[in-house]
């Protein structure tokens, strides 16, 4: 028997896809998958002044980047459309006529107001539990405008009408909408429609306890797309903002989340957003990437940063990237970590210059140059042997030679394994870079 569960994600195309909206979309998607139900994407574009086609496209692209497909809606089709509110005017007018016929609306200075029943409204929320809203006072809950004098519709009215028309069985949305629910319940009842199950998921808060806004760090999904995060890692992290598998695991495959996800198990407590934790989790996913995907994403990150990899042999690029695997958390860090492989004219780290490019180190670096120049086999094993032998001859610890050597050939104080990167760069390039560094002493 087909599932009767129908959920929806209904964003407004007024800017980028917020991380809170992405989490709401994910929870709706998870519940639809868990119940073999249907996810509807509806674009609530009634704000004519702020809606843009670019923002609508950003919604599609953001959802698809996260791997969240929708069953009905724009670019998917369905038999309860149109899926843009701007195209549903005739439907709204017909529902307004129903309210007029029932005596539930009246005109007020050019606007249309919905007449509330003066009663207590009880909501049994799947997540928040039994809540009673007192709407008996017209002073604290005045009748609600549903249509403005300019003919535009108020969110509450069109939202409920669309949910009725699209046969939405479960309204899963942020807890900031909980206070709107009694208004919506009254509209459902005025239309003689069956109430959906309401499930209000916890708010996403910053570390300081403030509600996350669109200006906060990490608020835009573009942060993750442009920053070189993996969609599966971001999706995994979003799952943990209000839900958990109950066994303290943080990395969990999406197939298992779908199997375990139930609305009753969503936390009541607000979720604390931690970009550092999301970044750490991304690093765990990067560490487990297969070679082909790792190299493809690494190349994209480097090319995006302006490196022309076509100038280098494929084997050289692949070998260079192999030294970076497991050494960074997000791909936007990669150009700074390994850009020296693909650019001879790099800048030196100022702190490293001050610490290691000092006169007392010049004889050591000259000795390293001579030892490397004498090598017939310029591989990691021989390079390490030569450097250690030079340190012994000079009566210093290996680190005294390692640090200025690394700085002069990479421009950095840290990076991939020194001996392996030297082998990949090759004898001619390494010696040329040491000469360049010596000129700074």
XYZ file of C-alpha atoms in Angstrom:
441
model
C 0.000 0.000 0.000
C 1.487 3.411 -0.970
C 2.583 5.683 1.861
C 0.244 8.547 2.713
C 3.075 10.664 4.112
C 3.515 13.892 2.177
C 5.934 16.547 3.416
C 7.140 19.772 1.878
C 10.013 22.205 1.850
C 8.717 25.692 1.048
C 11.522 28.283 0.854
C 11.253 31.899 -0.204
C 13.680 32.831 -3.011
C 14.952 36.031 -1.443
C 18.654 35.188 -1.058
C 21.046 32.307 -0.545
C 19.935 29.026 0.994
C 20.396 29.418 4.742
C 21.874 26.524 6.702
C 18.690 26.451 8.788
C 16.601 26.081 5.648
C 18.928 23.349 4.414
C 18.487 21.499 7.735
C 14.680 21.833 7.445
C 14.833 20.456 3.900
C 17.032 17.595 5.091
C 14.679 16.596 7.937
C 11.725 16.623 5.547
C 13.727 14.563 3.055
C 14.772 12.093 5.757
C 11.212 11.608 6.951
C 9.949 11.131 3.404
C 12.645 8.537 2.740
C 12.076 6.814 6.086
C 8.339 6.425 5.433
C 8.530 5.887 1.648
C 6.588 9.127 1.450
C 6.677 12.113 -0.908
C 8.703 15.314 -0.626
C 7.196 18.361 -2.327
C 9.280 21.427 -3.155
C 7.187 24.586 -3.201
C 8.582 28.046 -3.930
C 6.871 30.689 -1.785
C 7.549 33.667 -4.030
C 4.824 36.063 -2.911
C 7.383 38.750 -1.971
C 7.568 40.290 -5.426
C 10.076 42.959 -4.456
C 12.695 40.560 -3.066
C 12.275 37.365 -5.086
C 14.879 36.695 -7.759
C 15.474 33.978 -10.316
C 19.057 33.703 -9.069
C 17.825 32.938 -5.562
C 15.432 30.307 -6.911
C 18.275 28.681 -8.816
C 20.411 28.806 -5.663
C 17.722 26.784 -3.877
C 17.705 24.100 -6.572
C 21.495 23.981 -6.769
C 21.914 23.930 -2.991
C 19.473 21.074 -2.484
C 21.027 19.071 -5.286
C 24.524 19.729 -3.952
C 23.392 18.231 -0.643
C 21.916 15.262 -2.487
C 18.337 16.143 -1.544
C 16.047 15.267 -4.426
C 12.367 16.185 -4.396
C 9.547 14.034 -5.715
C 7.213 16.829 -6.787
C 7.811 20.480 -7.566
C 9.704 22.665 -10.019
C 11.750 20.662 -12.524
C 10.183 17.461 -11.157
C 6.509 17.883 -12.009
C 3.486 16.597 -10.123
C -0.299 16.793 -10.234
C -0.917 19.359 -7.460
C 0.924 22.293 -9.015
C 1.686 24.969 -9.914
C 4.544 24.857 -7.408
C 5.226 28.594 -7.436
C 2.856 30.630 -5.278
C 3.000 33.430 -7.853
C 1.167 31.096 -10.236
C -1.596 30.063 -7.811
C -3.657 33.250 -7.674
C -6.890 31.599 -8.874
C -6.609 28.974 -6.127
C -6.193 31.616 -3.434
C -9.168 33.596 -4.695
C -11.353 30.485 -4.587
C -10.346 29.826 -0.974
C -10.978 33.449 -0.093
C -14.489 33.029 -1.510
C -14.992 30.050 0.823
C -14.120 32.197 3.819
C -16.420 34.992 2.647
C -19.290 32.534 2.249
C -18.656 31.287 5.791
C -18.544 34.821 7.202
C -14.961 34.421 8.395
C -13.442 37.461 6.663
C -14.175 41.154 6.442
C -12.745 44.208 4.685
C -10.646 46.652 6.658
C -9.227 49.740 4.955
C -8.625 47.861 1.721
C -7.171 44.760 3.326
C -8.965 41.509 4.073
C -8.924 40.198 7.619
C -9.604 36.692 8.880
C -11.931 36.558 11.871
C -10.499 34.355 14.625
C -12.664 32.181 16.796
C -12.133 33.407 20.338
C -11.011 30.113 21.850
C -8.089 28.160 23.177
C -6.277 26.251 20.451
C -4.566 23.004 21.407
C -1.691 21.720 19.308
C -0.254 18.253 19.807
C 3.134 18.725 18.215
C 5.096 15.563 17.389
C 8.303 17.095 18.768
C 7.223 19.874 21.144
C 4.333 17.976 22.688
C 0.966 19.233 23.948
C 0.741 23.043 23.765
C -2.241 25.278 24.472
C -2.579 28.713 22.861
C -5.033 31.197 24.320
C -6.655 33.175 21.507
C -9.636 34.402 23.474
C -8.402 38.006 23.629
C -8.720 40.226 20.570
C -6.210 42.610 22.144
C -3.372 40.090 22.244
C -4.466 38.178 19.118
C -6.204 40.611 16.778
C -7.897 39.312 13.656
C -5.317 38.437 11.027
C -4.782 40.230 7.736
C -4.669 37.644 4.949
C -4.655 39.996 1.955
C -3.046 43.415 1.742
C -4.615 46.441 0.067
C -2.298 45.938 -2.937
C -3.732 42.472 -3.477
C -0.727 40.538 -2.217
C -1.254 37.628 0.152
C -0.038 37.133 3.704
C 2.181 34.083 4.290
C -0.183 32.397 6.762
C -3.104 32.219 4.337
C -1.299 30.959 1.233
C 0.830 28.584 3.276
C -2.222 26.813 4.671
C -4.078 26.826 1.365
C -1.106 25.264 -0.397
C -0.653 22.616 2.286
C -4.310 21.669 1.970
C -4.216 21.583 -1.826
C -0.961 19.635 -1.895
C -2.298 17.140 0.665
C 0.590 17.689 3.069
C 0.288 15.207 5.923
C 3.200 16.406 8.082
C 4.322 20.022 8.440
C 7.975 19.814 9.506
C 9.475 23.256 10.038
C 11.554 25.360 12.407
C 10.385 26.063 15.928
C 10.207 29.777 15.110
C 6.942 28.900 13.319
C 5.408 27.314 16.418
C 3.704 30.561 17.429
C 2.067 30.717 13.981
C 0.515 27.291 14.364
C -2.708 28.305 16.206
C -3.439 30.792 13.427
C -2.941 28.058 10.879
C -5.099 25.633 12.852
C -7.949 28.135 12.794
C -7.595 28.489 9.015
C -7.647 24.716 8.550
C -10.816 24.491 10.598
C -12.435 27.379 8.747
C -11.857 25.485 5.507
C -13.160 22.262 7.002
C -9.816 20.602 6.252
C -8.055 17.846 8.163
C -5.176 19.104 10.281
C -1.715 17.847 9.367
C 0.706 16.543 11.960
C 2.864 19.454 13.105
C 6.518 18.862 13.983
C 8.605 21.892 14.911
C 12.316 21.184 14.874
C 14.671 22.993 17.294
C 16.275 26.287 16.379
C 19.924 26.486 15.357
C 21.862 28.706 17.738
C 25.350 30.171 17.657
C 27.894 29.160 20.273
C 26.908 32.172 22.387
C 23.278 31.040 22.451
C 21.997 33.649 20.002
C 19.754 32.605 17.142
C 21.725 32.036 13.963
C 21.133 34.772 11.420
C 22.016 35.009 7.747
C 25.010 37.207 8.590
C 26.665 34.718 10.933
C 29.685 32.652 9.968
C 28.615 29.431 8.295
C 25.017 30.582 7.805
C 25.050 30.374 4.016
C 25.202 27.041 2.240
C 27.551 28.797 -0.186
C 30.150 28.765 2.599
C 30.405 25.020 2.189
C 30.048 24.828 -1.585
C 32.713 27.494 -2.173
C 34.863 26.432 0.776
C 35.595 22.960 -0.524
C 33.438 20.951 1.855
C 32.048 17.577 0.846
C 28.241 17.502 0.570
C 28.016 14.183 2.399
C 29.939 15.631 5.341
C 27.765 18.752 5.563
C 24.644 16.614 5.287
C 25.945 14.356 8.061
C 26.615 17.373 10.286
C 23.179 18.862 9.644
C 21.616 15.583 10.767
C 23.237 16.077 14.162
C 21.639 19.507 14.642
C 18.603 18.271 16.525
C 18.930 14.515 16.067
C 21.436 11.800 16.933
C 21.706 8.008 16.598
C 21.786 7.745 20.424
C 25.181 6.020 20.585
C 27.470 9.087 20.492
C 28.488 8.450 16.904
C 29.121 11.542 14.828
C 30.046 10.073 11.461
C 27.128 8.074 10.138
C 26.167 6.996 6.632
C 22.999 8.541 5.237
C 21.388 5.173 4.514
C 21.512 4.416 8.230
C 20.163 7.850 9.155
C 17.187 7.246 6.855
C 16.553 3.920 8.558
C 16.759 5.374 12.083
C 15.124 8.765 11.549
C 11.840 9.333 13.369
C 10.255 12.652 14.225
C 9.604 11.521 17.786
C 13.376 11.203 18.262
C 14.171 14.752 17.203
C 15.501 16.673 20.188
C 13.415 19.305 21.917
C 16.497 21.302 22.904
C 17.886 23.948 20.557
C 20.847 22.867 18.443
C 24.261 24.514 18.863
C 26.042 25.210 15.584
C 29.789 24.611 15.564
C 31.599 25.305 12.278
C 34.811 23.821 13.688
C 33.059 20.525 14.345
C 31.577 20.523 10.848
C 35.051 21.182 9.445
C 36.533 18.363 11.525
C 33.844 15.982 10.310
C 34.574 17.031 6.742
C 38.206 16.126 7.287
C 37.153 12.627 8.337
C 35.239 12.244 5.079
C 38.133 13.654 3.026
C 40.437 11.118 4.635
C 38.283 8.259 3.323
C 37.801 9.479 -0.261
C 38.795 7.067 -2.977
C 41.802 8.118 -5.044
C 39.921 9.186 -8.172
C 37.448 11.435 -6.382
C 40.154 12.880 -4.159
C 42.305 13.801 -7.125
C 39.387 15.251 -9.093
C 38.309 17.464 -6.196
C 41.903 18.450 -5.451
C 42.487 19.477 -9.058
C 39.279 21.521 -9.028
C 40.370 23.320 -5.850
C 43.798 24.133 -7.267
C 42.465 25.280 -10.625
C 39.887 27.428 -8.869
C 42.766 29.067 -6.983
C 44.455 29.940 -10.282
C 46.944 27.094 -10.747
C 47.349 25.847 -14.319
C 47.879 22.133 -13.813
C 47.963 21.469 -17.545
C 51.585 22.660 -17.506
C 52.622 19.643 -15.470
C 52.756 15.917 -16.297
C 49.794 13.965 -14.946
C 52.093 11.660 -12.969
C 53.727 14.670 -11.289
C 50.354 16.156 -10.298
C 49.094 12.844 -8.956
C 52.262 12.198 -6.954
C 52.144 15.709 -5.496
C 48.512 15.329 -4.448
C 49.206 11.945 -2.864
C 51.450 13.668 -0.308
C 48.495 15.835 0.770
C 45.892 13.170 1.473
C 44.778 13.189 5.088
C 46.612 16.447 5.770
C 43.788 18.965 5.418
C 40.101 19.208 6.327
C 38.530 21.227 3.507
C 39.656 21.541 -0.102
C 39.949 25.325 0.063
C 42.965 24.729 2.343
C 44.748 22.707 -0.329
C 46.172 25.528 -2.502
C 47.920 27.026 0.513
C 49.173 23.607 1.575
C 50.643 22.349 -1.690
C 50.697 25.275 -4.108
C 54.512 25.243 -4.045
C 54.437 22.159 -6.277
C 52.955 24.210 -9.095
C 54.556 27.636 -8.599
C 58.266 28.425 -8.395
C 57.685 32.086 -7.612
C 56.040 31.582 -4.222
C 56.357 33.901 -1.241
C 58.148 32.846 1.925
C 56.368 32.729 5.243
C 57.534 35.912 7.049
C 57.757 34.231 10.459
C 59.749 31.400 8.944
C 62.143 33.843 7.284
C 62.729 35.661 10.566
C 63.382 32.397 12.382
C 65.258 30.246 9.855
C 66.806 32.545 7.226
C 69.468 33.784 9.629
C 73.211 34.011 8.938
C 74.129 31.149 11.256
C 71.956 28.819 9.150
C 73.516 29.766 5.808
C 76.479 27.336 6.111
C 74.050 24.544 6.963
C 71.890 25.239 3.927
C 74.983 25.411 1.711
C 76.006 22.000 3.044
C 72.539 20.612 2.318
C 72.733 21.991 -1.216
C 76.087 20.309 -1.804
C 74.873 17.004 -0.343
C 71.791 17.004 -2.551
C 73.801 17.988 -5.622
C 76.040 14.964 -5.106
C 73.162 12.483 -5.115
C 72.768 10.254 -8.146
C 69.438 8.798 -6.994
C 67.254 11.728 -5.897
C 64.657 9.718 -3.984
C 63.188 10.051 -0.512
C 65.420 7.397 1.074
C 68.653 8.871 -0.223
C 67.542 12.412 0.521
C 66.836 11.529 4.144
C 70.180 9.734 4.466
C 72.036 12.689 2.974
C 70.338 15.231 5.223
C 70.960 13.203 8.380
C 74.604 12.618 7.416
C 75.061 16.342 6.848
C 73.577 17.101 10.274
C 76.009 14.620 11.871
C 78.969 16.125 10.041
C 77.973 19.594 11.209
C 77.328 18.441 14.763
C 73.710 19.657 14.851
C 70.310 18.066 15.188
C 68.466 17.170 11.998
C 65.805 19.768 12.699
C 68.387 22.547 12.331
C 68.663 21.555 8.653
C 65.104 20.427 8.026
C 63.395 23.734 8.781
C 65.421 26.075 6.548
C 65.428 23.414 3.814
C 61.641 23.105 3.889
C 61.202 26.870 3.950
C 63.477 27.473 0.994
C 61.855 24.840 -1.255
C 58.181 25.396 -0.269
C 57.961 28.847 1.303
C 56.258 27.352 4.363
C 57.142 26.043 7.803
C 54.819 23.051 7.441
C 53.516 20.773 4.747
C 53.873 17.303 3.267
C 56.684 14.916 4.220
C 59.912 16.754 3.379
C 61.763 13.890 1.741
C 58.831 12.869 -0.398
C 58.114 16.413 -1.581
C 61.808 16.857 -2.438
C 61.728 13.680 -4.526
C 58.600 14.823 -6.371
C 59.982 18.299 -7.059
C 63.140 16.748 -8.489
C 66.831 17.553 -8.232
C 66.969 20.495 -10.627
C 64.009 22.317 -9.088
C 65.127 21.691 -5.501
C 68.649 22.982 -6.115
C 67.305 26.053 -7.917
C 64.987 26.833 -5.011
C 67.782 26.429 -2.465
C 69.860 28.912 -4.463
C 66.928 31.308 -4.462
C 66.599 31.010 -0.684
C 70.328 31.451 -0.098
C 70.171 34.801 -1.870
C 67.969 36.107 0.952
C 70.593 35.590 3.684
